[in-house]
Amino acid sequence: MSDPKDPRRRASGPPRQRPAAARPNAKRPGSRPTRPRGGPQSIRLGSPRPRLRLVGLAMALVLLAFVVRLLQVQAVDASAYAAKANVNRYIPVTLTAERGTVTDRAGVDLATTIDAYDVTAAPDLLTPDRAKIPDAARQAATLLAPILGQSEKTLERKLTAHPKSKYAVLARQQTPQVWNQIKDLKAALADKAVKTKGTNVLAGVNREPHSKRVYPGGDLAAGILGFVNTEGKGGGGIEAKFDKQLAGKNGKLVYAQSGGRQVPTADVKEQPAVPGSDVELTIDRDIQWAAQSAITKQVEKSKADRGYVIVQDTRTGEILAMANAPGYNPNDLAHASASAMGNAAVEDAYEPGSVSKLMTMSAVLNEGVATPGTKVEVPNRLPRADRSFADDIDHETWHLTLNGVLAKSSNIGTILASEQLAKGKGQKQANEVLYSYLRKFGIGQPTGLGFPGETPGILAKPKDWSASQQYTIPFGQGLSLNAVQGASVYSTIANGGERITPTLVRGTKGPDGRFQPAPAPEKNRVVSEQTAKTLATMLESVVDDQGGTGGKAKIPGYRVAGKTGTSNRVDPKTGRYHGYTASFAGFA
């Protein structure tokens, strides 16, 4: 064992450390350590504070920018940005009021409505800037053309004619089936646009509910009813006269949409539509059909230009039928003749001819200047003014009564009877008296129906009658009237001499279901009851007597009173007589 105290042991052990002060190379306290030469170098990290300050400043600037922008959007320019946001978001839709129904006196529908739609679009959504594609309008036209039955060029023109517009009508009165096709196509395009981030070119295509007018009877009473045009306005007849009442008042709906679909959670503003009122006519559908069938067959048989029939309740003045031939079908206006689309029964002014003799006889009897038995000598020719008057046939001198003059429809006998109205004071006095009766019968003034296009007829004042007119007017030429006026004359006699203004409307029924009767018609006495009774008996002889001109009007089991008439027809194109107007007026 070695001895720790052995000097050799100490010499072989590690060298003894000297005190720091004694070591010449010892480091002083606080001095920087020296890098070992040839060894790995250490990375020195800088202070993080400057960097944190820089990041904080950048974030503060970003937040400040957001705050400034937010203030601009929500405070300074809030209304402007809201308006821009609503351009595509809110869609206004017109809620069309349901048009009222027109019925006959028994409540049978003559004109009614079914569901239909106007297809509309917003052209401003299809501009290249808004749609983000150059041919959005053309694409929309291509998709819609086969559904709407229009050419692509026509639809594209509608979509591009006013590019800044938010409303354009593409098609009117389309069926629900057509709109369902468009709706399904819009939905498919909307889904595709979401998946591909593309454009739905049909997003701005919408519908407006518009009731389509239909006429269950086809051409039945078309002249009375009129029609509704493509804009939903009454285009004639009752549809035009009562357009405001029938149309009601449209409403409005504003809803939010996105991608062509309504946003269910967004606000909806709705102003409900007010339905139109129903109009009940005095017409009896069955009588109308019978009258229309009869006149249609007779016009075809006679090869006439046209014809009309008026059926009136003599006790109330109500028109039970007003038929025209040829007519038209208001359900198919595209194939209707323009000349047939009116109501000739009130629009045509014609010279009545011998049916007008009843008014002359009314004046003569009511003034007491003659009786049915008064004898009248009727020569073959009667020179008056600048001409010689004749009857429809040559004959020897007839020795007739006043009743016989009416039964044979003698022009000469009627002139001779009318001259008695002068009471010895001259022809001017006779003209004045006759004129007063013609006016009381309603000639030369509106019928009271207020029908669109109605003519009041032509009746000049006596001072304007020519030398020949003062002799032709008594037997029905030189004045004109419409068919309703002609019927009213005979209804007046049948009603005991009291004229009741003709009526065509019984009343209206509002949306609340309350029926409002039409105003009572005016009444005025034309001749006395006794005169009317006498005239009725004279008119019966026209039909019953062998010598009367109205034998074809006999009806077994009925007392029939009436008068035939044939007059020269004035050609409206030339102003000259050309052709004839044949007529019959009477009551049973």
Coordinates of C-alpha atoms in Angstrom, one line a residue:
M1 CA 0.0 0.0 0.0
S2 CA 1.3 3.4 -0.7
D3 CA 1.5 6.0 1.9
P4 CA -0.5 9.1 1.3
K5 CA 2.2 11.1 2.8
D6 CA 4.7 9.7 0.5
P7 CA 6.3 12.5 -1.6
R8 CA 6.1 10.3 -4.6
R9 CA 2.4 10.1 -4.3
R10 CA 1.9 13.8 -4.4
A11 CA 4.1 14.1 -7.4
S12 CA 2.1 11.6 -9.4
G13 CA -1.4 13.1 -8.6
P14 CA -3.1 16.0 -10.3
P15 CA -1.4 19.4 -10.1
R16 CA -2.4 21.6 -7.2
Q17 CA -4.6 24.6 -8.0
R18 CA -3.2 28.0 -7.4
P19 CA -5.1 30.8 -6.0
A20 CA -6.7 32.9 -8.6
A21 CA -4.6 35.9 -7.8
A22 CA -1.6 33.8 -8.4
R23 CA -2.7 32.6 -11.8
P24 CA -1.5 34.9 -14.6
N25 CA -4.3 33.9 -17.1
A26 CA -7.2 33.8 -14.7
K27 CA -10.3 35.8 -15.8
R28 CA -11.4 38.9 -14.0
P29 CA -14.8 39.0 -12.5
G30 CA -17.4 40.5 -15.0
S31 CA -15.2 40.1 -18.1
R32 CA -16.8 38.5 -21.3
P33 CA -15.9 34.8 -21.7
T34 CA -13.7 33.9 -24.7
R35 CA -14.9 31.7 -27.4
P36 CA -13.1 28.4 -27.5
R37 CA -11.2 28.2 -30.8
G38 CA -12.2 25.6 -33.3
G39 CA -15.4 24.6 -31.3
P40 CA -19.2 25.1 -32.2
Q41 CA -20.5 28.7 -32.3
S42 CA -23.6 29.7 -30.1
I43 CA -26.7 31.8 -31.5
R44 CA -27.3 35.0 -29.8
L45 CA -31.1 36.0 -29.5
G46 CA -32.1 39.7 -29.8
S47 CA -34.6 41.4 -27.5
P48 CA -38.4 40.6 -28.3
R49 CA -39.7 43.9 -27.3
P50 CA -39.2 45.9 -30.5
R51 CA -40.8 43.1 -32.5
L52 CA -43.9 43.0 -30.2
R53 CA -44.2 46.8 -30.6
L54 CA -44.2 46.5 -34.4
V55 CA -46.7 43.7 -34.5
G56 CA -49.0 45.5 -32.1
L57 CA -48.8 48.7 -34.2
A58 CA -49.7 46.7 -37.4
M59 CA -52.7 45.1 -35.7
A60 CA -53.9 48.4 -34.4
L61 CA -53.7 49.9 -37.9
V62 CA -55.7 46.9 -39.3
L63 CA -58.3 47.2 -36.6
L64 CA -58.5 50.9 -37.2
A65 CA -59.1 50.4 -40.9
F66 CA -61.9 48.0 -40.1
V67 CA -63.5 50.4 -37.6
V68 CA -63.3 53.2 -40.1
R69 CA -64.9 51.0 -42.8
L70 CA -67.5 49.8 -40.5
L71 CA -68.5 53.4 -39.5
Q72 CA -68.6 54.3 -43.2
V73 CA -70.9 51.3 -44.1
Q74 CA -73.2 51.5 -41.0
A75 CA -73.3 55.2 -40.4
V76 CA -72.1 57.5 -43.2
D77 CA -73.2 55.5 -46.3
A78 CA -75.7 53.2 -44.6
S79 CA -78.7 54.1 -46.8
A80 CA -76.7 53.9 -50.1
Y81 CA -75.4 50.4 -49.3
A82 CA -78.7 49.2 -48.1
A83 CA -80.3 50.3 -51.4
K84 CA -77.6 48.5 -53.3
A85 CA -78.1 45.4 -51.2
N86 CA -81.9 45.5 -51.9
V87 CA -81.5 45.7 -55.6
N88 CA -81.3 42.0 -56.0
R89 CA -82.8 41.1 -52.6
Y90 CA -86.4 42.4 -52.7
I91 CA -88.8 41.6 -55.5
P92 CA -92.1 43.5 -55.9
V93 CA -95.0 41.4 -57.2
T94 CA -98.5 42.7 -58.2
L95 CA -101.3 40.8 -56.7
T96 CA -104.0 41.0 -59.4
A97 CA -107.6 41.2 -58.1
E98 CA -109.9 38.5 -59.2
R99 CA -112.3 39.9 -61.9
G100 CA -116.0 39.7 -61.1
T101 CA -118.3 37.3 -62.8
V102 CA -121.1 38.3 -65.2
T103 CA -124.2 36.3 -64.9
D104 CA -127.7 36.1 -66.5
R105 CA -130.8 36.9 -64.4
A106 CA -130.8 33.4 -63.0
G107 CA -127.2 33.5 -61.8
V108 CA -125.8 31.4 -64.7
D109 CA -122.2 32.4 -65.5
L110 CA -121.8 34.2 -68.8
A111 CA -118.3 35.5 -68.2
T112 CA -116.0 34.1 -65.4
T113 CA -112.3 33.7 -64.6
I114 CA -109.7 31.0 -64.2
D115 CA -106.2 31.1 -62.7
A116 CA -103.5 32.4 -65.1
Y117 CA -100.2 34.2 -64.8
D118 CA -98.3 36.9 -66.5
V119 CA -94.6 35.9 -66.9
T120 CA -92.3 38.8 -66.1
A121 CA -88.6 39.4 -65.9
A122 CA -86.1 41.9 -64.6
P123 CA -83.9 42.9 -67.6
D124 CA -81.3 44.7 -65.4
L125 CA -80.3 41.4 -63.8
L126 CA -79.3 40.0 -67.2
T127 CA -76.9 42.8 -68.2
P128 CA -73.2 41.6 -68.6
D129 CA -72.1 43.6 -65.6
R130 CA -74.8 42.1 -63.3
A131 CA -74.9 38.6 -64.6
K132 CA -71.1 38.3 -65.0
I133 CA -71.6 36.6 -68.4
P134 CA -72.0 38.4 -71.8
D135 CA -75.1 36.5 -73.2
A136 CA -77.3 36.0 -70.2
A137 CA -80.4 37.5 -72.0
R138 CA -79.9 35.2 -74.9
Q139 CA -79.5 32.1 -72.7
A140 CA -82.7 33.1 -70.8
A141 CA -84.6 33.5 -74.1
T142 CA -83.4 30.1 -75.4
L143 CA -84.6 28.4 -72.2
L144 CA -88.0 30.2 -72.2
A145 CA -88.9 30.1 -75.9
P146 CA -90.2 26.5 -76.1
I147 CA -92.2 26.9 -72.8
L148 CA -93.8 30.3 -73.8
G149 CA -94.3 29.4 -77.4
Q150 CA -92.4 32.4 -78.6
S151 CA -89.3 32.8 -80.8
E152 CA -85.9 33.3 -79.1
K153 CA -85.4 36.6 -80.9
T154 CA -88.7 37.9 -79.7
L155 CA -88.0 37.1 -76.1
E156 CA -84.4 38.3 -76.3
R157 CA -85.7 41.6 -77.7
K158 CA -88.0 42.0 -74.7
L159 CA -85.2 41.2 -72.3
T160 CA -82.8 43.7 -73.8
A161 CA -85.0 46.6 -75.0
H162 CA -84.7 48.4 -71.7
P163 CA -81.6 47.0 -69.9
K164 CA -82.0 49.2 -66.9
S165 CA -85.6 48.3 -66.3
K166 CA -86.6 46.0 -63.4
Y167 CA -89.8 44.9 -65.1
A168 CA -90.8 43.5 -68.5
V169 CA -93.7 41.4 -69.5
L170 CA -92.7 38.3 -71.4
A171 CA -96.1 36.6 -71.8
R172 CA -99.6 37.2 -70.6
Q173 CA -102.3 35.0 -69.2
Q174 CA -100.3 31.8 -69.1
T175 CA -101.7 28.6 -67.6
P176 CA -100.5 27.3 -64.2
Q177 CA -98.9 24.4 -66.1
V178 CA -96.7 26.8 -68.0
W179 CA -95.5 28.6 -64.8
N180 CA -94.8 25.2 -63.1
Q181 CA -92.4 24.4 -66.0
I182 CA -90.6 27.7 -65.6
K183 CA -90.5 27.3 -61.8
D184 CA -89.0 23.8 -62.0
L185 CA -86.4 25.1 -64.5
K186 CA -85.5 28.0 -62.2
A187 CA -85.0 25.7 -59.3
A188 CA -82.7 23.4 -61.3
L189 CA -80.6 26.3 -62.5
A190 CA -80.4 27.7 -58.9
D191 CA -79.0 24.5 -57.6
K192 CA -76.5 24.3 -60.4
A193 CA -75.4 27.9 -59.8
V194 CA -74.8 27.2 -56.1
K195 CA -72.6 24.1 -56.9
T196 CA -70.6 25.6 -59.7
K197 CA -70.7 29.2 -58.5
G198 CA -72.2 30.2 -61.8
T199 CA -75.2 32.4 -62.8
N200 CA -78.9 31.6 -62.8
V201 CA -80.1 33.4 -65.8
L202 CA -83.7 32.9 -64.8
A203 CA -83.3 34.3 -61.3
G204 CA -85.2 37.5 -62.4
V205 CA -88.1 35.7 -64.0
N206 CA -91.2 35.9 -61.9
R207 CA -95.0 35.6 -62.2
E208 CA -97.9 37.9 -61.7
P209 CA -101.2 36.2 -61.0
H210 CA -103.6 37.3 -63.6
S211 CA -107.1 35.8 -63.9
K212 CA -107.9 34.7 -67.5
R213 CA -111.3 35.6 -68.7
V214 CA -113.4 32.8 -70.1
Y215 CA -116.9 32.7 -71.6
P216 CA -118.6 29.3 -70.9
G217 CA -121.2 29.9 -73.6
G218 CA -118.7 30.7 -76.4
D219 CA -120.3 33.1 -78.7
L220 CA -123.5 33.3 -76.6
A221 CA -124.3 37.0 -75.9
A222 CA -120.8 38.0 -77.0
G223 CA -122.2 41.3 -78.4
I224 CA -123.5 42.1 -74.9
L225 CA -120.6 40.8 -72.9
G226 CA -117.7 42.2 -74.9
F227 CA -114.3 40.9 -74.1
V228 CA -111.2 41.5 -72.0
N229 CA -108.0 42.4 -73.8
T230 CA -104.4 41.1 -73.1
E231 CA -103.9 43.8 -70.5
G232 CA -106.8 42.7 -68.5
K233 CA -109.0 45.7 -69.5
G234 CA -112.6 45.5 -70.7
G235 CA -112.5 45.8 -74.5
G236 CA -116.2 46.2 -75.3
G237 CA -119.7 45.6 -74.0
I238 CA -120.4 45.0 -70.3
E239 CA -116.7 44.2 -69.8
A240 CA -115.9 47.8 -70.8
K241 CA -118.9 49.6 -69.3
F242 CA -118.3 48.0 -65.8
D243 CA -114.6 47.5 -66.1
K244 CA -113.8 49.4 -62.9
Q245 CA -116.3 47.5 -60.8
L246 CA -115.4 44.1 -62.3
A247 CA -111.7 44.6 -62.1
G248 CA -111.5 45.4 -58.4
K249 CA -108.3 46.8 -56.9
N250 CA -104.8 45.1 -57.3
G251 CA -102.7 44.5 -54.3
K252 CA -98.9 44.3 -53.9
L253 CA -96.4 41.8 -52.4
V254 CA -92.7 42.6 -51.7
Y255 CA -90.5 39.6 -50.6
A256 CA -86.8 38.9 -50.3
Q257 CA -85.2 36.5 -52.7
S258 CA -81.9 34.8 -53.1
G259 CA -80.8 32.8 -56.1
G260 CA -84.2 33.2 -57.6
R261 CA -86.0 31.8 -54.5
Q262 CA -88.0 33.4 -51.8
V263 CA -86.2 33.7 -48.4
P264 CA -88.7 32.2 -46.0
T265 CA -87.3 34.0 -42.9
A266 CA -87.2 37.4 -44.4
D267 CA -89.9 40.1 -44.0
V268 CA -92.8 40.1 -46.4
K269 CA -94.9 43.2 -47.1
E270 CA -98.3 42.5 -48.5
Q271 CA -101.2 44.7 -49.5
P272 CA -104.1 42.3 -50.3
A273 CA -106.0 42.7 -53.5
V274 CA -109.7 43.6 -53.4
P275 CA -111.8 41.3 -55.7
G276 CA -114.1 42.8 -58.3
S277 CA -117.9 42.9 -58.1
D278 CA -120.2 40.5 -59.9
V279 CA -122.7 41.9 -62.5
E280 CA -126.1 40.4 -62.9
L281 CA -127.7 41.1 -66.3
T282 CA -131.4 41.1 -67.2
I283 CA -130.6 38.6 -69.9
D284 CA -132.3 35.1 -69.8
R285 CA -129.7 32.6 -71.1
D286 CA -132.3 30.3 -72.7
I287 CA -134.1 33.1 -74.5
Q288 CA -130.8 34.6 -75.6
W289 CA -129.8 31.2 -77.1
A290 CA -133.1 30.8 -78.9
A291 CA -133.0 34.4 -80.3
Q292 CA -129.4 34.0 -81.4
S293 CA -130.0 30.7 -83.1
A294 CA -133.0 32.0 -84.9
I295 CA -131.3 35.2 -86.3
T296 CA -128.1 33.3 -87.2
K297 CA -130.1 30.9 -89.3
Q298 CA -132.2 33.7 -90.9
V299 CA -129.1 35.7 -91.8
E300 CA -127.5 32.7 -93.5
K301 CA -130.8 31.9 -95.3
S302 CA -131.3 35.4 -96.5
K303 CA -127.6 36.0 -97.3
A304 CA -127.9 39.2 -95.3
D305 CA -125.0 41.3 -94.1
R306 CA -126.2 41.0 -90.5
G307 CA -129.2 40.8 -88.3
Y308 CA -130.3 41.4 -84.7
V309 CA -133.1 40.4 -82.3
I310 CA -134.3 42.3 -79.2
V311 CA -136.5 40.6 -76.6
Q312 CA -137.9 42.9 -73.9
D313 CA -140.2 42.5 -70.9
T314 CA -142.8 45.1 -71.7
R315 CA -143.8 45.5 -68.0
T316 CA -140.3 46.2 -66.6
G317 CA -138.3 47.4 -69.6
E318 CA -135.7 44.6 -69.0
I319 CA -133.9 43.3 -72.0
L320 CA -134.3 39.5 -72.0
A321 CA -132.2 38.9 -75.1
M322 CA -130.0 40.9 -77.5
A323 CA -128.7 38.7 -80.2
N324 CA -126.5 39.6 -83.2
A325 CA -125.5 37.6 -86.3
P326 CA -122.8 37.1 -87.3
G327 CA -121.2 36.9 -83.9
Y328 CA -117.8 36.0 -82.5
N329 CA -116.3 33.9 -79.8
P330 CA -114.6 36.1 -77.1
N331 CA -112.5 33.0 -76.1
D332 CA -110.8 33.1 -79.5
L333 CA -110.3 36.7 -80.5
A334 CA -107.5 35.8 -82.8
H335 CA -110.0 34.3 -85.3
A336 CA -112.8 36.9 -84.7
S337 CA -113.9 39.2 -87.5
A338 CA -113.3 42.9 -86.6
S339 CA -116.7 43.8 -88.1
A340 CA -118.5 41.3 -85.8
M341 CA -116.8 42.3 -82.5
G342 CA -119.3 45.0 -81.6
N343 CA -123.0 45.0 -80.7
A344 CA -124.8 45.9 -83.9
A345 CA -128.2 45.9 -82.1
V346 CA -127.2 49.3 -80.5
E347 CA -124.5 50.4 -82.8
D348 CA -126.3 50.2 -86.2
A349 CA -128.5 53.1 -87.2
Y350 CA -131.0 52.1 -89.8
E351 CA -134.1 53.6 -91.3
P352 CA -137.0 51.7 -89.8
G353 CA -139.5 51.9 -92.7
S354 CA -143.0 50.8 -92.0
V355 CA -142.5 49.7 -88.4
S356 CA -142.2 53.4 -87.7
K357 CA -145.8 54.0 -88.8
L358 CA -147.0 52.9 -85.4
M359 CA -145.6 56.2 -84.0
T360 CA -147.4 58.2 -86.6
M361 CA -150.7 56.4 -85.8
S362 CA -150.1 57.0 -82.1
A363 CA -149.9 60.7 -82.7
V364 CA -153.0 60.8 -84.9
L365 CA -155.1 58.8 -82.4
N366 CA -153.8 60.4 -79.3
E367 CA -154.4 63.9 -80.7
G368 CA -158.0 62.9 -81.5
V369 CA -157.8 63.9 -85.2
A370 CA -158.9 60.4 -86.4
T371 CA -160.2 57.0 -85.2
P372 CA -159.4 53.5 -86.4
G373 CA -162.7 53.6 -88.4
T374 CA -161.9 57.0 -90.1
K375 CA -162.2 56.5 -93.9
V376 CA -159.1 57.2 -95.9
E377 CA -159.1 57.3 -99.7
V378 CA -155.7 56.1 -101.0
P379 CA -154.8 57.0 -104.6
N380 CA -152.1 55.1 -106.6
R381 CA -149.9 58.2 -106.5
L382 CA -149.8 61.2 -104.2
P383 CA -148.0 64.4 -105.4
R384 CA -146.3 66.2 -102.6
A385 CA -143.3 68.6 -102.5
D386 CA -141.1 67.9 -105.4
R387 CA -142.1 64.3 -106.0
S388 CA -144.9 61.8 -106.4
F389 CA -145.3 59.2 -103.6
A390 CA -146.4 55.6 -104.1
D391 CA -147.0 52.4 -102.2
D392 CA -144.9 49.3 -102.6
I393 CA -147.4 48.1 -105.3
D394 CA -149.4 49.8 -107.9
H395 CA -153.1 49.7 -107.2
E396 CA -156.4 51.4 -108.0
T397 CA -157.7 53.8 -105.5
W398 CA -158.1 52.1 -102.2
H399 CA -161.0 53.0 -99.9
L400 CA -159.7 52.1 -96.5
T401 CA -160.1 52.9 -92.8
L402 CA -157.2 54.1 -90.7
N403 CA -157.0 50.6 -89.4
G404 CA -156.8 49.3 -93.0
V405 CA -154.0 51.8 -93.8
L406 CA -151.9 50.3 -91.0
A407 CA -152.8 46.7 -91.9
K408 CA -151.8 47.2 -95.6
S409 CA -148.9 49.4 -94.6
S410 CA -149.8 52.1 -97.1
N411 CA -147.3 54.9 -97.4
I412 CA -149.8 57.2 -99.0
G413 CA -152.5 56.5 -96.4
T414 CA -150.0 57.3 -93.6
I415 CA -149.0 60.6 -95.2
L416 CA -152.7 61.6 -95.5
A417 CA -153.3 60.6 -91.8
S418 CA -150.2 62.6 -90.6
E419 CA -151.4 65.7 -92.4
Q420 CA -154.4 65.8 -90.1
L421 CA -152.0 66.6 -87.2
A422 CA -151.9 70.2 -88.6
K423 CA -155.4 70.8 -87.5
G424 CA -155.8 73.3 -90.3
K425 CA -152.6 75.2 -89.3
G426 CA -150.4 74.0 -92.0
Q427 CA -147.8 71.3 -92.6
K428 CA -145.3 73.0 -90.2
Q429 CA -147.7 72.4 -87.3
A430 CA -148.1 68.8 -88.3
N431 CA -144.3 68.3 -88.4
E432 CA -143.9 69.8 -84.9
V433 CA -146.6 67.5 -83.4
L434 CA -145.2 64.4 -85.0
Y435 CA -141.6 65.3 -83.9
S436 CA -142.8 65.7 -80.3
Y437 CA -144.2 62.1 -80.3
L438 CA -141.1 60.7 -82.0
R439 CA -139.0 62.2 -79.2
K440 CA -141.3 60.9 -76.5
F441 CA -140.9 57.4 -78.0
G442 CA -137.1 57.8 -77.5
I443 CA -136.0 58.4 -81.1
G444 CA -132.9 60.5 -81.7
Q445 CA -131.7 60.1 -78.1
P446 CA -129.8 57.5 -76.1
T447 CA -131.7 54.4 -75.1
G448 CA -130.7 54.7 -71.5
L449 CA -128.6 51.5 -71.5
G450 CA -125.3 53.6 -71.6
F451 CA -123.9 50.8 -73.8
P452 CA -120.4 51.5 -75.3
G453 CA -120.6 52.5 -79.0
E454 CA -124.4 53.0 -78.8
T455 CA -125.9 55.3 -81.5
P456 CA -128.8 57.6 -80.6
G457 CA -130.0 57.4 -84.2
I458 CA -130.8 60.4 -86.4
L459 CA -133.8 62.7 -86.0
A460 CA -133.4 66.2 -87.3
K461 CA -135.5 69.0 -85.8
P462 CA -138.6 69.9 -87.8
K463 CA -137.1 73.2 -89.0
D464 CA -134.4 71.2 -90.7
W465 CA -136.7 68.7 -92.5
S466 CA -136.4 68.9 -96.2
A467 CA -139.5 69.3 -98.4
S468 CA -139.5 65.5 -99.0
Q469 CA -138.6 64.5 -95.4
Q470 CA -141.8 66.0 -94.0
Y471 CA -143.6 63.4 -96.0
T472 CA -141.2 60.4 -95.8
I473 CA -140.6 60.6 -92.0
P474 CA -144.3 59.6 -91.2
F475 CA -143.7 56.3 -93.0
G476 CA -140.2 55.6 -91.6
Q477 CA -137.7 57.1 -94.0
G478 CA -135.6 60.2 -93.4
L479 CA -134.9 59.2 -89.8
S480 CA -132.9 56.4 -88.2
L481 CA -132.9 54.4 -85.0
N482 CA -131.2 51.3 -83.5
A483 CA -132.9 48.0 -82.8
V484 CA -133.3 48.6 -79.0
Q485 CA -135.1 51.9 -79.8
G486 CA -137.4 50.1 -82.2
A487 CA -138.3 47.4 -79.6
S488 CA -138.9 50.1 -77.0
V489 CA -141.6 51.7 -79.2
Y490 CA -143.6 48.5 -79.3
S491 CA -143.0 47.8 -75.7
T492 CA -144.5 51.2 -74.9
I493 CA -147.7 50.4 -76.6
A494 CA -147.8 46.9 -75.0
N495 CA -147.3 48.5 -71.6
G496 CA -150.4 50.7 -71.9
G497 CA -148.7 53.7 -73.4
E498 CA -146.0 54.2 -70.7
R499 CA -142.4 54.1 -71.9
I500 CA -140.0 52.4 -69.5
T501 CA -136.3 53.1 -70.2
P502 CA -134.7 49.8 -71.3
T503 CA -132.4 48.1 -68.8
L504 CA -129.7 45.5 -69.2
V505 CA -128.3 45.2 -65.7
R506 CA -130.3 44.1 -62.6
G507 CA -127.6 44.9 -60.1
T508 CA -124.1 44.2 -58.8
K509 CA -122.8 42.0 -55.9
G510 CA -119.7 43.3 -54.1
P511 CA -116.9 41.3 -52.5
D512 CA -118.9 41.3 -49.2
G513 CA -121.7 39.4 -50.9
R514 CA -124.2 42.2 -50.7
F515 CA -126.4 42.7 -53.8
Q516 CA -126.9 46.3 -54.9
P517 CA -129.9 46.6 -57.3
A518 CA -129.6 48.8 -60.3
P519 CA -131.4 52.2 -60.1
A520 CA -135.1 52.0 -61.1
P521 CA -135.6 52.9 -64.8
E522 CA -137.3 56.1 -65.8
K523 CA -140.9 56.1 -66.9
N524 CA -142.9 58.6 -69.0
R525 CA -146.3 58.5 -70.6
V526 CA -146.3 58.7 -74.3
V527 CA -149.9 58.1 -75.1
S528 CA -153.0 57.4 -73.1
E529 CA -154.0 53.8 -72.0
Q530 CA -157.0 53.9 -74.3
T531 CA -154.9 55.0 -77.3
A532 CA -152.4 52.2 -76.5
K533 CA -155.2 49.6 -76.3
T534 CA -156.7 50.8 -79.6
L535 CA -153.3 50.6 -81.3
A536 CA -152.7 47.1 -80.0
T537 CA -156.0 46.0 -81.5
M538 CA -155.0 47.6 -84.9
L539 CA -151.6 45.8 -84.7
E540 CA -153.3 42.5 -84.2
S541 CA -155.2 43.0 -87.5
V542 CA -151.8 43.4 -89.3
V543 CA -151.1 39.8 -88.2
D544 CA -154.5 38.2 -88.3
D545 CA -156.3 39.8 -91.3
Q546 CA -155.8 38.2 -94.7
G547 CA -154.9 41.6 -96.1
G548 CA -152.3 42.3 -93.4
T549 CA -148.6 42.1 -94.1
G550 CA -147.6 40.2 -90.9
G551 CA -149.4 36.9 -91.4
K552 CA -146.2 34.9 -90.9
A553 CA -146.0 36.1 -87.3
K554 CA -149.1 34.2 -86.2
I555 CA -148.6 31.9 -83.3
P556 CA -151.3 29.4 -82.4
G557 CA -152.7 30.0 -79.0
Y558 CA -151.4 33.6 -78.7
R559 CA -152.7 37.0 -79.6
V560 CA -149.9 38.6 -81.7
A561 CA -149.7 42.3 -82.6
G562 CA -146.9 43.5 -84.9
K563 CA -145.8 45.4 -87.9
T564 CA -143.5 44.6 -90.8
G565 CA -141.1 47.1 -92.3
T566 CA -138.9 47.3 -95.4
S567 CA -136.8 50.4 -96.0
N568 CA -134.0 51.5 -98.3
R569 CA -130.6 51.0 -96.8
V570 CA -128.1 53.8 -96.7
D571 CA -124.6 52.6 -97.6
P572 CA -122.3 54.2 -95.1
K573 CA -119.4 54.2 -97.6
T574 CA -121.2 56.1 -100.3
G575 CA -124.0 57.8 -98.4
R576 CA -126.5 56.6 -101.0
Y577 CA -129.3 54.1 -100.8
H578 CA -128.1 50.6 -101.6
G579 CA -130.0 47.4 -100.6
Y580 CA -132.8 47.1 -98.0
T581 CA -133.4 46.6 -94.3
A582 CA -136.2 44.2 -93.5
S583 CA -137.7 44.2 -90.0
F584 CA -140.6 43.1 -87.8
A585 CA -141.6 44.5 -84.5
G586 CA -144.4 43.4 -82.3
F587 CA -145.6 41.8 -79.0
A588 CA -147.6 38.8 -77.9

